[in-house]
PDB file of C-alpha atoms in Angstrom:
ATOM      1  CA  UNK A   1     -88.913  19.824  60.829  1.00  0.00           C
ATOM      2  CA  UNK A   2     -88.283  17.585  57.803  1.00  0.00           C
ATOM      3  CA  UNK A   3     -89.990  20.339  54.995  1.00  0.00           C
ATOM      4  CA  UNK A   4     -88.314  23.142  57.051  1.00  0.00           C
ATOM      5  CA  UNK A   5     -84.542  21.559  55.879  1.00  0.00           C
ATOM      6  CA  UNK A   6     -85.465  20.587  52.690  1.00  0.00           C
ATOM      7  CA  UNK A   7     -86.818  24.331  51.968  1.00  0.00           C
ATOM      8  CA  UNK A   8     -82.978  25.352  53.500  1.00  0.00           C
ATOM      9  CA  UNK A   9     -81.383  23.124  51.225  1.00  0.00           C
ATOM     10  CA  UNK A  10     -83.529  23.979  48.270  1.00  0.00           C
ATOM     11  CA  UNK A  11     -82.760  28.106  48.908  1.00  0.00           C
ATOM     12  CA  UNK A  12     -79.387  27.421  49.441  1.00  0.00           C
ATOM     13  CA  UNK A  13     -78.861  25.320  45.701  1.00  0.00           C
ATOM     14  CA  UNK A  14     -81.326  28.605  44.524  1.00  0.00           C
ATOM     15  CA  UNK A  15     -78.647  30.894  45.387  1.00  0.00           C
ATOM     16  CA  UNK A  16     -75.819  28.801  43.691  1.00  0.00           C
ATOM     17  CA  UNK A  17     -78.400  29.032  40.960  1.00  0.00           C
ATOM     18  CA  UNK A  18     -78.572  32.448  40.514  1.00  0.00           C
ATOM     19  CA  UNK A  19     -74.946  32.649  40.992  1.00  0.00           C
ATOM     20  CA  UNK A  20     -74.095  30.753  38.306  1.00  0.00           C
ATOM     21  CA  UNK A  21     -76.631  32.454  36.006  1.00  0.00           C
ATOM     22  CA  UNK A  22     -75.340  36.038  37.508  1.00  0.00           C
ATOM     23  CA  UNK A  23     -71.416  35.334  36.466  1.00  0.00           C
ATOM     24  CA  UNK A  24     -70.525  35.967  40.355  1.00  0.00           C
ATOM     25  CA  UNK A  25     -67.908  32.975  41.450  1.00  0.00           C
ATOM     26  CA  UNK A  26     -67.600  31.921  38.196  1.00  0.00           C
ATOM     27  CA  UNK A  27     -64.008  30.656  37.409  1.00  0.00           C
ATOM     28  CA  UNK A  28     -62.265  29.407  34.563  1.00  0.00           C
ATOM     29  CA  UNK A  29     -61.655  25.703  33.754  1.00  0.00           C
ATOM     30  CA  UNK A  30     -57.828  26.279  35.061  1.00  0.00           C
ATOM     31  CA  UNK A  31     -58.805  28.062  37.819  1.00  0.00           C
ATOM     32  CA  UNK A  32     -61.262  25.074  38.660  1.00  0.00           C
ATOM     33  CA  UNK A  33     -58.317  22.639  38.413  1.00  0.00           C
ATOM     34  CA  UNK A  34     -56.128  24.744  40.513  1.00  0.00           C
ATOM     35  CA  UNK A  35     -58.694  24.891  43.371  1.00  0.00           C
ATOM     36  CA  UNK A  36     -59.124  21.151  42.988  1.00  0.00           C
ATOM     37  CA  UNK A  37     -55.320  20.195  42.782  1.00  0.00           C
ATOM     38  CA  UNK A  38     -54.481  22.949  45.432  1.00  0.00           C
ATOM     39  CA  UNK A  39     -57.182  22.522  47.799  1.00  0.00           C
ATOM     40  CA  UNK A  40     -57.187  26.088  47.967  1.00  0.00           C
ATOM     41  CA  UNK A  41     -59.952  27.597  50.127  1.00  0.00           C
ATOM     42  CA  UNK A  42     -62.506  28.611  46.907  1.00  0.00           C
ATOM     43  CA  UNK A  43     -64.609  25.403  45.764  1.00  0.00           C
ATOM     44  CA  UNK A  44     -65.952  25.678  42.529  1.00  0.00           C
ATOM     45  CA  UNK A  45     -70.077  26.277  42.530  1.00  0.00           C
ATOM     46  CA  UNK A  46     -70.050  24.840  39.122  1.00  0.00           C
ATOM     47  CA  UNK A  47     -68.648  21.449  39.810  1.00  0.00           C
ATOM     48  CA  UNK A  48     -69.816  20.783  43.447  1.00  0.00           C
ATOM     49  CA  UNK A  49     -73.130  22.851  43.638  1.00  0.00           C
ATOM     50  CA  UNK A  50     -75.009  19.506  44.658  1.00  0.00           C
ATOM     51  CA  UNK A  51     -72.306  18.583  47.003  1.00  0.00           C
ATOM     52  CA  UNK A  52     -72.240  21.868  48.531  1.00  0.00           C
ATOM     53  CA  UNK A  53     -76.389  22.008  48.800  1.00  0.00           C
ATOM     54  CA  UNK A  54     -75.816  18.474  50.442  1.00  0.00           C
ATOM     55  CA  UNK A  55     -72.857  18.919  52.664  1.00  0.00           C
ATOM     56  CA  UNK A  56     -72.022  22.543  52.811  1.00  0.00           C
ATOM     57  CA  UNK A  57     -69.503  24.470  52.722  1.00  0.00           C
ATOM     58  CA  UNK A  58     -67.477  24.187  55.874  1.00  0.00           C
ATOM     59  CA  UNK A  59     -67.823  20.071  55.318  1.00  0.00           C
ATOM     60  CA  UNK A  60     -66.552  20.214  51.673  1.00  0.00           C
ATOM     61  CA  UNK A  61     -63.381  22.386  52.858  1.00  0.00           C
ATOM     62  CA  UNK A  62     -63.061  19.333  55.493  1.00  0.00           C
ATOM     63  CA  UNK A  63     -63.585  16.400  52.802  1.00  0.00           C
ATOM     64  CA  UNK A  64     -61.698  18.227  50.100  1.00  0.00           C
ATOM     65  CA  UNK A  65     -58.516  18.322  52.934  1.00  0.00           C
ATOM     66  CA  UNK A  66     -59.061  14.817  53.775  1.00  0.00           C
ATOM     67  CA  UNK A  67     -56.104  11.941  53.633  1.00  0.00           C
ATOM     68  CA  UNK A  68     -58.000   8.449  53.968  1.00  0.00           C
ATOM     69  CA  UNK A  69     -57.337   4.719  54.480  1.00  0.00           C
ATOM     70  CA  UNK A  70     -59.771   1.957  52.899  1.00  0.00           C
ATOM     71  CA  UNK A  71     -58.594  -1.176  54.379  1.00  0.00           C
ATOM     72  CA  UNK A  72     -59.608  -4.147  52.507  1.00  0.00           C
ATOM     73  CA  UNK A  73     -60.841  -3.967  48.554  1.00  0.00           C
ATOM     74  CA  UNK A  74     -63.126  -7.167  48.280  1.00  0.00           C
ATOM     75  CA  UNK A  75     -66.829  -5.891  47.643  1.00  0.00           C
ATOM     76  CA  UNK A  76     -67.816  -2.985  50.017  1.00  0.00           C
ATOM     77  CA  UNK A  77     -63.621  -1.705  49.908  1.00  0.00           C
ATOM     78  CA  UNK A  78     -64.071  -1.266  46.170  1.00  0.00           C
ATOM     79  CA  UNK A  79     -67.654   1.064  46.177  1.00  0.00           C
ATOM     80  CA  UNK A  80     -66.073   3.082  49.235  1.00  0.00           C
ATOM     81  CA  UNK A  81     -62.731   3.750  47.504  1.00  0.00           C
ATOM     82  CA  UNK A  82     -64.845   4.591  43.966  1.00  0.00           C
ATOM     83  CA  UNK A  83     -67.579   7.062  46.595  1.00  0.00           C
ATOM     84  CA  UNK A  84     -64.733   8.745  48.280  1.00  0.00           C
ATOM     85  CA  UNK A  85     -62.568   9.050  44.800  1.00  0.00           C
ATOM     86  CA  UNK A  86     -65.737  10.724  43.059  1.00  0.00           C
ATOM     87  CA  UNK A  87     -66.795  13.018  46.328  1.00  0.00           C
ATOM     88  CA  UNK A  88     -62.809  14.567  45.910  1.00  0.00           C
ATOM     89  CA  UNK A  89     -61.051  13.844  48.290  1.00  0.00           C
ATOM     90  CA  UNK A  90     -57.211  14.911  49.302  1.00  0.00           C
ATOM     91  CA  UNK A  91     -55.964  11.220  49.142  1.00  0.00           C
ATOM     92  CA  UNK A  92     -57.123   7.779  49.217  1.00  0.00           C
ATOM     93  CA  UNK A  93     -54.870   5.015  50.143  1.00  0.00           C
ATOM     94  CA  UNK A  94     -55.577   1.566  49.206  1.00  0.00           C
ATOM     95  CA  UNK A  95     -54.583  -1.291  51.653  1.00  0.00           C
ATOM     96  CA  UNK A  96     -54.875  -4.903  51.422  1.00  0.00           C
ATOM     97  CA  UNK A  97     -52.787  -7.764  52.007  1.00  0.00           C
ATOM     98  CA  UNK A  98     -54.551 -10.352  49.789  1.00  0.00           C
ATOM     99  CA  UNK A  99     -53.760 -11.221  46.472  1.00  0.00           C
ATOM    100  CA  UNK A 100     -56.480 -10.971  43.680  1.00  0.00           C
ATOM    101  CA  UNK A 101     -58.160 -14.403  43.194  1.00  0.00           C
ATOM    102  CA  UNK A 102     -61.025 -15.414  40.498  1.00  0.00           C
ATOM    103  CA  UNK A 103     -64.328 -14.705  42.935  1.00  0.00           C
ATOM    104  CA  UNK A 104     -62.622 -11.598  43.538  1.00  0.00           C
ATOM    105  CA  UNK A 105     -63.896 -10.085  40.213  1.00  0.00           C
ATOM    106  CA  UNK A 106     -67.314 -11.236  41.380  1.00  0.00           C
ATOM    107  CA  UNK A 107     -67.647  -8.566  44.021  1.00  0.00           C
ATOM    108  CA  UNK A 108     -64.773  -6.324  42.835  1.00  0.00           C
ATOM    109  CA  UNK A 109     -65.560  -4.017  40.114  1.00  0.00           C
ATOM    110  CA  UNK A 110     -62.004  -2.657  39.349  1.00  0.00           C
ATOM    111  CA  UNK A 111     -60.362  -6.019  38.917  1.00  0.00           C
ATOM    112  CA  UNK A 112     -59.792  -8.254  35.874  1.00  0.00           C
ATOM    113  CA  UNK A 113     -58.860 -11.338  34.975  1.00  0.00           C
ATOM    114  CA  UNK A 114     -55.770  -9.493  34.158  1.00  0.00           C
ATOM    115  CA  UNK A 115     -54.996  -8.842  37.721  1.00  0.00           C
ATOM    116  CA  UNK A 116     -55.321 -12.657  39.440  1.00  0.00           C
ATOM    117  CA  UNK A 117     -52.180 -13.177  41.446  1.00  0.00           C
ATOM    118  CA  UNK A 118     -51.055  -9.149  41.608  1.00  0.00           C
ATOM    119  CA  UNK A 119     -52.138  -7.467  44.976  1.00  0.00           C
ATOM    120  CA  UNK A 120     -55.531  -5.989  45.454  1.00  0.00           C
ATOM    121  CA  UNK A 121     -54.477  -2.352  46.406  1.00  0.00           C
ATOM    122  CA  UNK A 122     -51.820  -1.797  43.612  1.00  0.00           C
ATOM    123  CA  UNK A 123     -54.225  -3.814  41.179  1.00  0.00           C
ATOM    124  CA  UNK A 124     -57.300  -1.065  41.717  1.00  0.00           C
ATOM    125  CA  UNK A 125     -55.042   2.136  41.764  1.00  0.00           C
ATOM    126  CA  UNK A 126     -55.012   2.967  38.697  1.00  0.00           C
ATOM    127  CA  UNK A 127     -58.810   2.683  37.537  1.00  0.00           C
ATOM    128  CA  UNK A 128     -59.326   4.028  40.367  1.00  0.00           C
ATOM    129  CA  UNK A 129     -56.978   6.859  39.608  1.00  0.00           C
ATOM    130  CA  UNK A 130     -58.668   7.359  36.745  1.00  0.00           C
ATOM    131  CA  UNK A 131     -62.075   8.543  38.165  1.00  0.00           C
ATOM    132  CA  UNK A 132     -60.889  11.347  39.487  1.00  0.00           C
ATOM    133  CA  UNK A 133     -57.478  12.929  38.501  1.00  0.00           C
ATOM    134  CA  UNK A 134     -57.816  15.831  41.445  1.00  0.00           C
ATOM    135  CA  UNK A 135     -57.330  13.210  44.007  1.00  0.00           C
ATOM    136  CA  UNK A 136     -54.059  11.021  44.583  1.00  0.00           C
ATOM    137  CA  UNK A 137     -54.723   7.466  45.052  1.00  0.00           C
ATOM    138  CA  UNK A 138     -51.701   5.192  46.126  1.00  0.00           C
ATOM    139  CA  UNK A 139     -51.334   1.498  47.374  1.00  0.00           C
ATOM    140  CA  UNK A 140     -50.172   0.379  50.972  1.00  0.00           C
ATOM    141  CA  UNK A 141     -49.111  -3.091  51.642  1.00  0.00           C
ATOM    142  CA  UNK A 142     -47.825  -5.036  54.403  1.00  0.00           C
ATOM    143  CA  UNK A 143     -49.033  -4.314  57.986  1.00  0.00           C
ATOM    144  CA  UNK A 144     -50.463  -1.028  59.194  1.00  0.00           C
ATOM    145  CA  UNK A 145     -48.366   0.679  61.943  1.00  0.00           C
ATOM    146  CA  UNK A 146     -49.649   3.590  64.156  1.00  0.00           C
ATOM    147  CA  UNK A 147     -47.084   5.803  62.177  1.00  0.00           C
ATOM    148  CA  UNK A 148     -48.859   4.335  58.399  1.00  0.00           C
ATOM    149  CA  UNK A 149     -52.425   5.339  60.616  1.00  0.00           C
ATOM    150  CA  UNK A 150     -51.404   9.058  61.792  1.00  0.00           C
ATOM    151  CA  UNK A 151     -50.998  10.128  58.072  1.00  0.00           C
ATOM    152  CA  UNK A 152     -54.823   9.835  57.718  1.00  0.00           C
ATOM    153  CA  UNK A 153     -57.600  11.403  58.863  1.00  0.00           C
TER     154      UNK A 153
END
């Protein structure tokens, strides 16, 4: 079964391919950032064609409309924030309750020595922010309620 999915996959990022080489679905940078900042229902081929050969096209629609929660930005908080930033997300909001401390920049990629003594969440926004302007990235602090944990999905 395993060659039969990976010869799927591969005629599936062939047809993007050709697409692309063709001129159909081809948009505009504006009209690329319009999709992304909209969410509108087009993806753009250009800029996700591995994603959508991965995922597909249904699943992107789903990620792309996605508001999440990463709890907790020590090690593995910071590379799933940065993964789910890059894949382009609706939203990703940052909680933790801890303050950054040295051996936090040991395991936490988006802090400095700069940041010791601010929060974790607001102190990794804005690098974070900065990966990926299409999706909004915000801090949470304080205790999580069941109305903070409805907003996401």
């Amino acid at each position: 079964m395993l060659p039969r999915k990976r010869e799927i996959v591969a005629g599936e990022v062939e047809d993007l391919q050709k697409k692309t080489r063709a001129g159909e679905g081809e948009a505009t940078r504006e009209e690329g950032d319009a999709a992304m900042a909209g969410r509108g229902n087009e993806i753009d081929e250009d800029l996700h064609s591995r994603q959508l050969a991965v995922y597909g096209r249904e699943t992107m629609k789903r990620l792309f409309g996605s508001n999440v929660l990463v709890s907790g930005l020590q090690g593995l908080g910071a590379e799933i924030a940065k993964n789910l930033v890059l894949a382009g997300v609706k939203s990703v909001t940052l909680h933790d309750d801890g303050n950054v401390e040295l051996w936090d920049l040991s395991s936490n990629f988006f802090l400095s020595e700069n940041d010791v003594g601010q929060n974790r969440a607001q102190a990794c926004v804005q690098k974070l922010q900065e990966l990926n302007n299409a999706v909004l990235v915000s801090a949470l602090t304080g205790d999580l309620t069941k109305e903070h944990l409805s907003k996401f999905q």
